[in-house]
PDB file of C-alpha atoms in Angstrom:
ATOM      1  CA  MET D   1     139.319-107.432   5.522  1.00 67.00           C
ATOM      2  CA  ASN D   2     137.829-109.310   2.566  1.00 77.00           C
ATOM      3  CA  ALA D   3     135.392-107.699   0.139  1.00 75.00           C
ATOM      4  CA  ASP D   4     132.267-109.244   1.754  1.00 79.00           C
ATOM      5  CA  THR D   5     133.288-108.113   5.231  1.00 88.00           C
ATOM      6  CA  ARG D   6     134.102-104.630   3.961  1.00 89.00           C
ATOM      7  CA  GLY D   7     130.804-104.408   2.074  1.00 92.00           C
ATOM      8  CA  ALA D   8     128.891-105.371   5.225  1.00 94.00           C
ATOM      9  CA  ALA D   9     130.870-102.832   7.311  1.00 96.00           C
ATOM     10  CA  ILE D  10     130.108-100.068   4.801  1.00 97.00           C
ATOM     11  CA  ALA D  11     126.399-100.959   4.866  1.00 97.00           C
ATOM     12  CA  ARG D  12     126.374-100.888   8.687  1.00 97.00           C
ATOM     13  CA  VAL D  13     128.035 -97.450   8.913  1.00 97.00           C
ATOM     14  CA  GLN D  14     125.742 -96.046   6.240  1.00 97.00           C
ATOM     15  CA  ARG D  15     122.672 -97.382   8.080  1.00 98.00           C
ATOM     16  CA  TYR D  16     124.011 -95.944  11.362  1.00 97.00           C
ATOM     17  CA  MET D  17     124.644 -92.537   9.730  1.00 98.00           C
ATOM     18  CA  LEU D  18     121.205 -92.330   8.100  1.00 98.00           C
ATOM     19  CA  GLY D  19     119.529 -93.545  11.287  1.00 98.00           C
ATOM     20  CA  HIS D  20     121.300 -91.190  13.700  1.00 97.00           C
ATOM     21  CA  ILE D  21     121.977 -88.023  11.690  1.00 98.00           C
ATOM     22  CA  PRO D  22     118.729 -86.652  10.244  1.00 98.00           C
ATOM     23  CA  LEU D  23     120.559 -84.246   7.918  1.00 98.00           C
ATOM     24  CA  ALA D  24     122.416 -87.171   6.293  1.00 98.00           C
ATOM     25  CA  ARG D  25     119.025 -88.674   5.469  1.00 98.00           C
ATOM     26  CA  ALA D  26     117.646 -85.334   4.216  1.00 98.00           C
ATOM     27  CA  MET D  27     120.698 -85.054   1.942  1.00 98.00           C
ATOM     28  CA  ASP D  28     120.244 -88.664   0.715  1.00 98.00           C
ATOM     29  CA  LEU D  29     123.928 -89.416   1.351  1.00 98.00           C
ATOM     30  CA  SER D  30     125.492 -92.733   0.496  1.00 98.00           C
ATOM     31  CA  ILE D  31     128.937 -94.265   0.855  1.00 98.00           C
ATOM     32  CA  ALA D  32     130.010 -94.987  -2.712  1.00 96.00           C
ATOM     33  CA  ARG D  33     133.366 -96.652  -2.045  1.00 97.00           C
ATOM     34  CA  TYR D  34     135.824 -97.401   0.774  1.00 97.00           C
ATOM     35  CA  SER D  35     139.354 -98.693   0.263  1.00 95.00           C
ATOM     36  CA  GLY D  36     140.632 -98.652   3.850  1.00 93.00           C
ATOM     37  CA  THR D  37     142.573 -95.435   3.282  1.00 95.00           C
ATOM     38  CA  GLU D  38     140.054 -93.436   1.239  1.00 98.00           C
ATOM     39  CA  LEU D  39     136.280 -93.121   1.254  1.00 98.00           C
ATOM     40  CA  GLU D  40     133.881 -91.741  -1.327  1.00 98.00           C
ATOM     41  CA  MET D  41     130.446 -90.396  -0.483  1.00 98.00           C
ATOM     42  CA  SER D  42     127.805 -89.119  -2.883  1.00 98.00           C
ATOM     43  CA  ALA D  43     124.476 -87.319  -2.848  1.00 98.00           C
ATOM     44  CA  PRO D  44     121.987 -86.307  -5.541  1.00 98.00           C
ATOM     45  CA  LEU D  45     121.695 -82.594  -6.348  1.00 98.00           C
ATOM     46  CA  ALA D  46     117.924 -82.168  -5.821  1.00 98.00           C
ATOM     47  CA  PRO D  47     117.811 -82.195  -1.987  1.00 98.00           C
ATOM     48  CA  ASN D  48     121.133 -80.304  -1.871  1.00 98.00           C
ATOM     49  CA  ARG D  49     120.528 -77.441  -4.277  1.00 98.00           C
ATOM     50  CA  ASN D  50     120.572 -73.747  -3.419  1.00 96.00           C
ATOM     51  CA  ASP D  51     118.598 -70.795  -4.794  1.00 94.00           C
ATOM     52  CA  LYS D  52     120.983 -70.631  -7.790  1.00 93.00           C
ATOM     53  CA  GLY D  53     120.159 -74.266  -8.715  1.00 96.00           C
ATOM     54  CA  CYS D  54     123.661 -75.585  -7.951  1.00 97.00           C
ATOM     55  CA  ALA D  55     124.926 -77.334  -4.818  1.00 98.00           C
ATOM     56  CA  PHE D  56     124.380 -75.482  -1.524  1.00 97.00           C
ATOM     57  CA  GLY D  57     127.646 -74.668   0.316  1.00 97.00           C
ATOM     58  CA  GLY D  58     126.259 -76.111   3.550  1.00 97.00           C
ATOM     59  CA  SER D  59     125.473 -79.402   1.785  1.00 98.00           C
ATOM     60  CA  MET D  60     129.032 -79.565   0.450  1.00 98.00           C
ATOM     61  CA  ALA D  61     130.436 -78.818   3.934  1.00 98.00           C
ATOM     62  CA  SER D  62     128.177 -81.503   5.438  1.00 98.00           C
ATOM     63  CA  LEU D  63     129.080 -84.128   2.830  1.00 98.00           C
ATOM     64  CA  LEU D  64     132.813 -83.457   3.240  1.00 98.00           C
ATOM     65  CA  THR D  65     132.523 -83.588   7.038  1.00 98.00           C
ATOM     66  CA  LEU D  66     130.612 -86.875   6.944  1.00 98.00           C
ATOM     67  CA  ALA D  67     132.987 -88.393   4.396  1.00 98.00           C
ATOM     68  CA  GLY D  68     135.803 -87.741   6.890  1.00 98.00           C
ATOM     69  CA  TRP D  69     133.737 -89.025   9.804  1.00 98.00           C
ATOM     70  CA  ALA D  70     132.822 -92.230   7.906  1.00 98.00           C
ATOM     71  CA  LEU D  71     136.447 -92.836   6.865  1.00 98.00           C
ATOM     72  CA  LEU D  72     137.413 -92.817  10.558  1.00 98.00           C
ATOM     73  CA  GLU D  73     134.326 -94.688  11.740  1.00 97.00           C
ATOM     74  CA  LEU D  74     134.994 -97.560   9.324  1.00 97.00           C
ATOM     75  CA  GLY D  75     138.703 -97.710  10.155  1.00 97.00           C
ATOM     76  CA  LEU D  76     138.157 -97.605  13.918  1.00 97.00           C
ATOM     77  CA  ARG D  77     135.352-100.200  13.837  1.00 96.00           C
ATOM     78  CA  ALA D  78     137.635-102.529  11.877  1.00 96.00           C
ATOM     79  CA  GLU D  79     140.127-102.184  14.757  1.00 96.00           C
ATOM     80  CA  GLY D  80     137.376-103.054  17.236  1.00 96.00           C
ATOM     81  CA  LEU D  81     137.346 -99.518  18.680  1.00 97.00           C
ATOM     82  CA  GLY D  82     133.997 -97.877  19.530  1.00 96.00           C
ATOM     83  CA  CYS D  83     134.623 -94.126  19.475  1.00 96.00           C
ATOM     84  CA  ASP D  84     132.858 -90.802  19.406  1.00 95.00           C
ATOM     85  CA  THR D  85     134.389 -89.128  16.363  1.00 95.00           C
ATOM     86  CA  TYR D  86     133.843 -85.467  15.564  1.00 94.00           C
ATOM     87  CA  ILE D  87     135.308 -82.552  13.645  1.00 96.00           C
ATOM     88  CA  GLY D  88     137.281 -79.893  15.537  1.00 97.00           C
ATOM     89  CA  ASP D  89     138.060 -77.356  12.860  1.00 96.00           C
ATOM     90  CA  SER D  90     137.975 -77.054   9.106  1.00 97.00           C
ATOM     91  CA  GLN D  91     139.107 -74.841   6.281  1.00 98.00           C
ATOM     92  CA  ILE D  92     136.768 -75.054   3.310  1.00 98.00           C
ATOM     93  CA  ARG D  93     137.360 -73.564  -0.133  1.00 98.00           C
ATOM     94  CA  TYR D  94     134.575 -73.414  -2.670  1.00 97.00           C
ATOM     95  CA  ARG D  95     136.194 -73.237  -6.103  1.00 97.00           C
ATOM     96  CA  GLU D  96     133.426 -73.787  -8.615  1.00 96.00           C
ATOM     97  CA  PRO D  97     129.684 -74.520  -8.580  1.00 97.00           C
ATOM     98  CA  VAL D  98     128.475 -78.125  -8.785  1.00 98.00           C
ATOM     99  CA  TRP D  99     125.487 -78.605 -11.099  1.00 98.00           C
ATOM    100  CA  GLY D 100     124.984 -82.358 -10.713  1.00 98.00           C
ATOM    101  CA  GLU D 101     125.508 -85.206  -8.278  1.00 98.00           C
ATOM    102  CA  LEU D 102     127.833 -84.345  -5.380  1.00 98.00           C
ATOM    103  CA  ARG D 103     130.768 -86.763  -5.299  1.00 98.00           C
ATOM    104  CA  GLY D 104     133.100 -86.324  -2.339  1.00 98.00           C
ATOM    105  CA  SER D 105     136.149 -88.136  -1.030  1.00 98.00           C
ATOM    106  CA  ALA D 106     138.106 -88.210   2.219  1.00 98.00           C
ATOM    107  CA  ARG D 107     141.676 -89.343   2.855  1.00 98.00           C
ATOM    108  CA  PHE D 108     144.373 -88.894   5.480  1.00 98.00           C
ATOM    109  CA  ALA D 109     146.534 -85.755   5.208  1.00 98.00           C
ATOM    110  CA  ALA D 110     150.325 -86.136   5.001  1.00 97.00           C
ATOM    111  CA  GLY D 111     151.589 -86.962   8.487  1.00 96.00           C
ATOM    112  CA  SER D 112     148.252 -88.442   9.622  1.00 97.00           C
ATOM    113  CA  SER D 113     147.207 -92.086   9.508  1.00 97.00           C
ATOM    114  CA  LEU D 114     144.669 -94.486  10.944  1.00 98.00           C
ATOM    115  CA  HIS D 115     147.587 -96.404  12.423  1.00 97.00           C
ATOM    116  CA  ALA D 116     148.771 -93.402  14.487  1.00 97.00           C
ATOM    117  CA  LEU D 117     145.208 -92.608  15.592  1.00 98.00           C
ATOM    118  CA  VAL D 118     144.650 -96.192  16.742  1.00 98.00           C
ATOM    119  CA  ALA D 119     147.946 -96.089  18.691  1.00 98.00           C
ATOM    120  CA  ALA D 120     146.910 -92.813  20.384  1.00 98.00           C
ATOM    121  CA  LEU D 121     143.476 -94.230  21.255  1.00 98.00           C
ATOM    122  CA  ARG D 122     145.013 -97.385  22.745  1.00 97.00           C
ATOM    123  CA  ALA D 123     147.532 -95.324  24.757  1.00 98.00           C
ATOM    124  CA  ARG D 124     145.405 -92.355  25.872  1.00 98.00           C
ATOM    125  CA  SER D 125     141.782 -93.156  24.877  1.00 98.00           C
ATOM    126  CA  LYS D 126     141.776 -90.119  22.572  1.00 98.00           C
ATOM    127  CA  GLY D 127     143.547 -88.830  19.510  1.00 98.00           C
ATOM    128  CA  HIS D 128     143.213 -86.725  16.393  1.00 98.00           C
ATOM    129  CA  VAL D 129     144.047 -86.816  12.696  1.00 98.00           C
ATOM    130  CA  ASP D 130     144.028 -84.350   9.829  1.00 98.00           C
ATOM    131  CA  LEU D 131     141.937 -85.290   6.811  1.00 98.00           C
ATOM    132  CA  VAL D 132     141.732 -83.880   3.311  1.00 98.00           C
ATOM    133  CA  CYS D 133     138.319 -84.063   1.673  1.00 98.00           C
ATOM    134  CA  ALA D 134     137.226 -82.864  -1.754  1.00 98.00           C
ATOM    135  CA  ILE D 135     134.178 -82.685  -4.000  1.00 98.00           C
ATOM    136  CA  ALA D 136     134.859 -83.558  -7.630  1.00 97.00           C
ATOM    137  CA  GLY D 137     134.704 -80.691 -10.122  1.00 97.00           C
ATOM    138  CA  THR D 138     135.065 -80.381 -13.878  1.00 94.00           C
ATOM    139  CA  ASN D 139     138.874 -80.522 -13.863  1.00 92.00           C
ATOM    140  CA  ALA D 140     140.159 -80.032 -10.317  1.00 95.00           C
ATOM    141  CA  ALA D 141     138.175 -80.159  -7.055  1.00 98.00           C
ATOM    142  CA  ALA D 142     135.002 -78.054  -6.877  1.00 98.00           C
ATOM    143  CA  ALA D 143     135.382 -77.734  -3.099  1.00 98.00           C
ATOM    144  CA  THR D 144     137.996 -78.845  -0.599  1.00 98.00           C
ATOM    145  CA  LEU D 145     137.936 -79.301   3.155  1.00 98.00           C
ATOM    146  CA  ARG D 146     141.007 -79.748   5.294  1.00 98.00           C
ATOM    147  CA  GLY D 147     139.924 -80.621   8.808  1.00 98.00           C
ATOM    148  CA  ARG D 148     141.092 -81.922  12.141  1.00 98.00           C
ATOM    149  CA  PHE D 149     138.978 -84.773  13.469  1.00 98.00           C
ATOM    150  CA  PHE D 150     139.033 -85.986  17.059  1.00 97.00           C
ATOM    151  CA  ALA D 151     138.153 -89.423  18.395  1.00 98.00           C
ATOM    152  CA  LYS D 152     137.474 -90.534  21.960  1.00 97.00           C
ATOM    153  CA  LEU D 153     136.993 -94.096  23.107  1.00 97.00           C
ATOM    154  CA  ARG D 154     133.462 -94.562  24.389  1.00 93.00           C
ATOM    155  CA  ALA D 155     133.356 -95.494  28.077  1.00 81.00           C
TER     156      ALA D 155
ATOM    157  CA  MET K   1     113.663 -48.898   7.055  1.00 67.00           C
ATOM    158  CA  ASN K   2     110.846 -48.900   9.612  1.00 78.00           C
ATOM    159  CA  ALA K   3     110.029 -51.941  11.758  1.00 75.00           C
ATOM    160  CA  ASP K   4     107.063 -53.054   9.586  1.00 79.00           C
ATOM    161  CA  THR K   5     109.104 -52.838   6.383  1.00 88.00           C
ATOM    162  CA  ARG K   6     111.989 -54.703   7.993  1.00 89.00           C
ATOM    163  CA  GLY K   7     109.673 -57.393   9.361  1.00 92.00           C
ATOM    164  CA  ALA K   8     108.183 -57.918   5.896  1.00 94.00           C
ATOM    165  CA  ALA K   9     111.660 -58.066   4.319  1.00 96.00           C
ATOM    166  CA  ILE K  10     112.784 -60.683   6.862  1.00 97.00           C
ATOM    167  CA  ALA K  11     109.674 -62.769   6.169  1.00 97.00           C
ATOM    168  CA  ARG K  12     110.277 -62.567   2.400  1.00 97.00           C
ATOM    169  CA  VAL K  13     113.920 -63.692   2.658  1.00 97.00           C
ATOM    170  CA  GLN K  14     112.996 -66.504   5.042  1.00 97.00           C
ATOM    171  CA  ARG K  15     110.254 -67.696   2.669  1.00 98.00           C
ATOM    172  CA  TYR K  16     112.693 -67.479  -0.264  1.00 97.00           C
ATOM    173  CA  MET K  17     115.346 -69.452   1.670  1.00 98.00           C
ATOM    174  CA  LEU K  18     112.953 -72.221   2.767  1.00 98.00           C
ATOM    175  CA  GLY K  19     111.420 -72.388  -0.718  1.00 98.00           C
ATOM    176  CA  HIS K  20     114.686 -72.544  -2.676  1.00 97.00           C
ATOM    177  CA  ILE K  21     117.132 -74.361  -0.379  1.00 98.00           C
ATOM    178  CA  PRO K  22     115.740 -77.779   0.649  1.00 98.00           C
ATOM    179  CA  LEU K  23     118.353 -78.234   3.385  1.00 98.00           C
ATOM    180  CA  ALA K  24     117.225 -74.997   5.070  1.00 98.00           C
ATOM    181  CA  ARG K  25     113.727 -76.480   5.266  1.00 98.00           C
ATOM    182  CA  ALA K  26     115.036 -79.841   6.513  1.00 98.00           C
ATOM    183  CA  MET K  27     116.942 -77.975   9.236  1.00 98.00           C
ATOM    184  CA  ASP K  28     113.817 -75.913  10.132  1.00 98.00           C
ATOM    185  CA  LEU K  29     115.835 -72.677  10.018  1.00 98.00           C
ATOM    186  CA  SER K  30     114.343 -69.319  10.883  1.00 98.00           C
ATOM    187  CA  ILE K  31     115.606 -65.756  10.959  1.00 98.00           C
ATOM    188  CA  ALA K  32     115.259 -64.710  14.583  1.00 96.00           C
ATOM    189  CA  ARG K  33     116.416 -61.078  14.323  1.00 97.00           C
ATOM    190  CA  TYR K  34     117.922 -58.608  11.878  1.00 97.00           C
ATOM    191  CA  SER K  35     119.285 -55.214  12.831  1.00 95.00           C
ATOM    192  CA  GLY K  36     120.717 -54.046   9.494  1.00 93.00           C
ATOM    193  CA  THR K  37     124.270 -54.884  10.567  1.00 95.00           C
ATOM    194  CA  GLU K  38     123.725 -58.212  12.329  1.00 98.00           C
ATOM    195  CA  LEU K  39     121.436 -61.183  11.763  1.00 98.00           C
ATOM    196  CA  GLU K  40     120.424 -64.025  14.039  1.00 98.00           C
ATOM    197  CA  MET K  41     119.233 -67.398  12.770  1.00 98.00           C
ATOM    198  CA  SER K  42     118.025 -70.343  14.811  1.00 98.00           C
ATOM    199  CA  ALA K  43     117.098 -73.992  14.389  1.00 98.00           C
ATOM    200  CA  PRO K  44     115.749 -76.689  16.733  1.00 98.00           C
ATOM    201  CA  LEU K  45     118.143 -79.480  17.725  1.00 98.00           C
ATOM    202  CA  ALA K  46     116.012 -82.473  16.662  1.00 98.00           C
ATOM    203  CA  PRO K  47     116.504 -82.302  12.867  1.00 98.00           C
ATOM    204  CA  ASN K  48     120.108 -81.154  13.373  1.00 98.00           C
ATOM    205  CA  ARG K  49     121.428 -83.710  15.835  1.00 98.00           C
ATOM    206  CA  ASN K  50     124.259 -86.148  15.240  1.00 96.00           C
ATOM    207  CA  ASP K  51     124.888 -89.678  16.506  1.00 94.00           C
ATOM    208  CA  LYS K  52     126.144 -88.266  19.834  1.00 93.00           C
ATOM    209  CA  GLY K  53     122.811 -86.443  20.385  1.00 96.00           C
ATOM    210  CA  CYS K  54     124.309 -82.941  20.076  1.00 97.00           C
ATOM    211  CA  ALA K  55     124.357 -80.626  17.057  1.00 98.00           C
ATOM    212  CA  PHE K  56     125.854 -82.072  13.856  1.00 97.00           C
ATOM    213  CA  GLY K  57     128.900 -80.127  12.588  1.00 97.00           C
ATOM    214  CA  GLY K  58     127.413 -79.922   9.099  1.00 97.00           C
ATOM    215  CA  SER K  59     124.224 -78.380  10.500  1.00 98.00           C
ATOM    216  CA  MET K  60     126.298 -75.767  12.326  1.00 98.00           C
ATOM    217  CA  ALA K  61     128.304 -75.035   9.163  1.00 98.00           C
ATOM    218  CA  SER K  62     125.071 -74.749   7.162  1.00 98.00           C
ATOM    219  CA  LEU K  63     123.373 -72.462   9.701  1.00 98.00           C
ATOM    220  CA  LEU K  64     126.423 -70.177   9.909  1.00 98.00           C
ATOM    221  CA  THR K  65     126.711 -70.041   6.109  1.00 97.00           C
ATOM    222  CA  LEU K  66     123.019 -69.201   5.689  1.00 98.00           C
ATOM    223  CA  ALA K  67     123.135 -66.601   8.474  1.00 98.00           C
ATOM    224  CA  GLY K  68     125.868 -64.838   6.487  1.00 98.00           C
ATOM    225  CA  TRP K  69     123.992 -65.267   3.216  1.00 98.00           C
ATOM    226  CA  ALA K  70     120.765 -63.865   4.740  1.00 98.00           C
ATOM    227  CA  LEU K  71     122.601 -60.873   6.271  1.00 98.00           C
ATOM    228  CA  LEU K  72     123.819 -59.941   2.771  1.00 98.00           C
ATOM    229  CA  GLU K  73     120.569 -60.834   1.008  1.00 97.00           C
ATOM    230  CA  LEU K  74     118.568 -58.540   3.320  1.00 97.00           C
ATOM    231  CA  GLY K  75     121.080 -55.699   3.045  1.00 97.00           C
ATOM    232  CA  LEU K  76     121.354 -55.899  -0.746  1.00 97.00           C
ATOM    233  CA  ARG K  77     117.586 -56.181  -1.271  1.00 96.00           C
ATOM    234  CA  ALA K  78     117.132 -53.043   0.874  1.00 96.00           C
ATOM    235  CA  GLU K  79     119.481 -51.279  -1.569  1.00 96.00           C
ATOM    236  CA  GLY K  80     117.402 -52.519  -4.503  1.00 96.00           C
ATOM    237  CA  LEU K  81     120.157 -54.855  -5.695  1.00 97.00           C
ATOM    238  CA  GLY K  82     119.212 -58.357  -6.934  1.00 96.00           C
ATOM    239  CA  CYS K  83     122.353 -60.475  -6.530  1.00 96.00           C
ATOM    240  CA  ASP K  84     123.591 -64.040  -6.503  1.00 95.00           C
ATOM    241  CA  THR K  85     125.359 -64.275  -3.167  1.00 95.00           C
ATOM    242  CA  TYR K  86     127.543 -67.241  -2.227  1.00 94.00           C
ATOM    243  CA  ILE K  87     130.343 -68.285   0.080  1.00 96.00           C
ATOM    244  CA  GLY K  88     133.888 -68.534  -1.304  1.00 97.00           C
ATOM    245  CA  ASP K  89     135.835 -69.896   1.620  1.00 96.00           C
ATOM    246  CA  SER K  90     135.440 -70.403   5.324  1.00 97.00           C
ATOM    247  CA  GLN K  91     137.377 -71.281   8.436  1.00 98.00           C
ATOM    248  CA  ILE K  92     135.195 -73.047  10.999  1.00 98.00           C
ATOM    249  CA  ARG K  93     136.155 -73.863  14.574  1.00 98.00           C
ATOM    250  CA  TYR K  94     134.003 -76.161  16.677  1.00 97.00           C
ATOM    251  CA  ARG K  95     134.712 -75.342  20.317  1.00 97.00           C
ATOM    252  CA  GLU K  96     132.053 -77.156  22.342  1.00 96.00           C
ATOM    253  CA  PRO K  97     129.012 -79.354  21.682  1.00 97.00           C
ATOM    254  CA  VAL K  98     125.550 -77.774  21.447  1.00 98.00           C
ATOM    255  CA  TRP K  99     122.872 -79.766  23.249  1.00 98.00           C
ATOM    256  CA  GLY K 100     119.854 -77.541  22.562  1.00 98.00           C
ATOM    257  CA  GLU K 101     118.500 -75.050  20.042  1.00 98.00           C
ATOM    258  CA  LEU K 102     121.118 -73.765  17.590  1.00 98.00           C
ATOM    259  CA  ARG K 103     121.337 -69.963  17.786  1.00 98.00           C
ATOM    260  CA  GLY K 104     123.685 -68.372  15.251  1.00 98.00           C
ATOM    261  CA  SER K 105     124.620 -64.823  14.316  1.00 98.00           C
ATOM    262  CA  ALA K 106     126.371 -63.137  11.405  1.00 98.00           C
ATOM    263  CA  ARG K 107     128.019 -59.732  11.248  1.00 98.00           C
ATOM    264  CA  PHE K 108     130.566 -57.905   9.092  1.00 98.00           C
ATOM    265  CA  ALA K 109     134.248 -58.502   9.902  1.00 98.00           C
ATOM    266  CA  ALA K 110     136.473 -55.517  10.662  1.00 97.00           C
ATOM    267  CA  GLY K 111     137.251 -53.777   7.367  1.00 96.00           C
ATOM    268  CA  SER K 112     134.119 -55.116   5.627  1.00 97.00           C
ATOM    269  CA  SER K 113     130.748 -53.396   5.334  1.00 97.00           C
ATOM    270  CA  LEU K 114     127.521 -53.511   3.373  1.00 98.00           C
ATOM    271  CA  HIS K 115     128.317 -49.962   2.224  1.00 97.00           C
ATOM    272  CA  ALA K 116     131.601 -51.025   0.586  1.00 97.00           C
ATOM    273  CA  LEU K 117     129.967 -54.097  -1.006  1.00 98.00           C
ATOM    274  CA  VAL K 118     127.165 -51.957  -2.457  1.00 98.00           C
ATOM    275  CA  ALA K 119     129.740 -49.525  -3.863  1.00 98.00           C
ATOM    276  CA  ALA K 120     131.677 -52.396  -5.474  1.00 98.00           C
ATOM    277  CA  LEU K 121     128.486 -53.869  -6.965  1.00 98.00           C
ATOM    278  CA  ARG K 122     127.462 -50.481  -8.413  1.00 97.00           C
ATOM    279  CA  ALA K 123     130.961 -49.937  -9.863  1.00 98.00           C
ATOM    280  CA  ARG K 124     131.855 -53.435 -11.099  1.00 98.00           C
ATOM    281  CA  SER K 125     128.689 -55.577 -10.715  1.00 98.00           C
ATOM    282  CA  LYS K 126     130.526 -57.820  -8.234  1.00 98.00           C
ATOM    283  CA  GLY K 127     132.198 -57.626  -4.863  1.00 98.00           C
ATOM    284  CA  HIS K 128     133.013 -59.526  -1.698  1.00 98.00           C
ATOM    285  CA  VAL K 129     132.950 -59.086   2.062  1.00 98.00           C
ATOM    286  CA  ASP K 130     134.305 -60.974   5.052  1.00 98.00           C
ATOM    287  CA  LEU K 131     131.751 -62.044   7.650  1.00 98.00           C
ATOM    288  CA  VAL K 132     132.105 -63.385  11.166  1.00 98.00           C
ATOM    289  CA  CYS K 133     129.438 -65.866  12.238  1.00 98.00           C
ATOM    290  CA  ALA K 134     129.050 -67.706  15.531  1.00 98.00           C
ATOM    291  CA  ILE K 135     126.805 -70.199  17.300  1.00 98.00           C
ATOM    292  CA  ALA K 136     126.070 -69.339  20.918  1.00 97.00           C
ATOM    293  CA  GLY K 137     127.668 -71.580  23.558  1.00 97.00           C
ATOM    294  CA  THR K 138     127.538 -71.765  27.317  1.00 94.00           C
ATOM    295  CA  ASN K 139     130.004 -68.928  27.878  1.00 92.00           C
ATOM    296  CA  ALA K 140     131.753 -68.084  24.623  1.00 95.00           C
ATOM    297  CA  ALA K 141     130.852 -69.226  21.093  1.00 98.00           C
ATOM    298  CA  ALA K 142     130.273 -72.963  20.580  1.00 98.00           C
ATOM    299  CA  ALA K 143     131.332 -72.647  16.922  1.00 98.00           C
ATOM    300  CA  THR K 144     132.662 -69.823  14.773  1.00 98.00           C
ATOM    301  CA  LEU K 145     132.870 -69.291  11.036  1.00 98.00           C
ATOM    302  CA  ARG K 146     134.930 -66.630   9.353  1.00 98.00           C
ATOM    303  CA  GLY K 147     134.091 -66.574   5.688  1.00 98.00           C
ATOM    304  CA  ARG K 148     134.442 -64.635   2.478  1.00 98.00           C
ATOM    305  CA  PHE K 149     131.156 -64.130   0.675  1.00 98.00           C
ATOM    306  CA  PHE K 150     130.852 -63.018  -2.937  1.00 97.00           C
ATOM    307  CA  ALA K 151     127.971 -61.192  -4.622  1.00 98.00           C
ATOM    308  CA  LYS K 152     127.264 -60.705  -8.311  1.00 97.00           C
ATOM    309  CA  LEU K 153     124.523 -58.529  -9.758  1.00 97.00           C
ATOM    310  CA  ARG K 154     122.005 -60.716 -11.599  1.00 93.00           C
ATOM    311  CA  ALA K 155     121.827 -59.884 -15.313  1.00 81.00           C
TER     312      ALA K 155
END
């Protein structure tokens, strides 16, 4: 995929997300970068703060979940596959408070790949992958999510 | 606590939550019931839907997190303790889609109690508890969160 095509694909998925998931719009989420194997998503603090003035845990969970969803959505669309993609389970660790912009990333866990998911979808119309998502902190990650995401080909 | 006092306390925490956590307002969350040991929180589907038309995973994670937070906030306020209360880690399982109102509950996990948390706060100004939160499904829970919540006495 060349840079123009990728840029247009990112813009389409972001528009789809903001148009179909009201919380994504309330959070003011945007896809900051997508490499094909990793995706970055960001959100300003103001709509995502808690009563302590730092980032709300639910906003961090939502951003990490949508970063994973968008990573798959972009990869599957590039393969011409229209899928319902959703999270099945997640383990989230909150390590330190975030006092500014939320900057999250999603990538495939060891042993998972877009390639294997696409093969499963073509063979059985469904599949799953494990993703590792993180919100940037001062030195290490401020929050991490390890989750299993499922995809089903739309009828 | 008599029913009037409890009703006023619930209203105060709900007002505090909606006033200080923008996402709680965007989700249109409300505290449906509080017994002293269990809390129920609900939200309409419309602002919490995803692109499939059912409840967004991030909305469920946020509701379950805030149900746990509100259970502790109400219990600690009743003990006269002003604390910063936040989630440290969570394990979430999404078991089935939710196609209507989101109805969540939070309670103390086995081995955790408000009593023990209050004792820890009085002794060391901080403490933690494990909570079990769930969103109602057709037969069993549609989603569950098991999380560790931390509280620190405000200076």
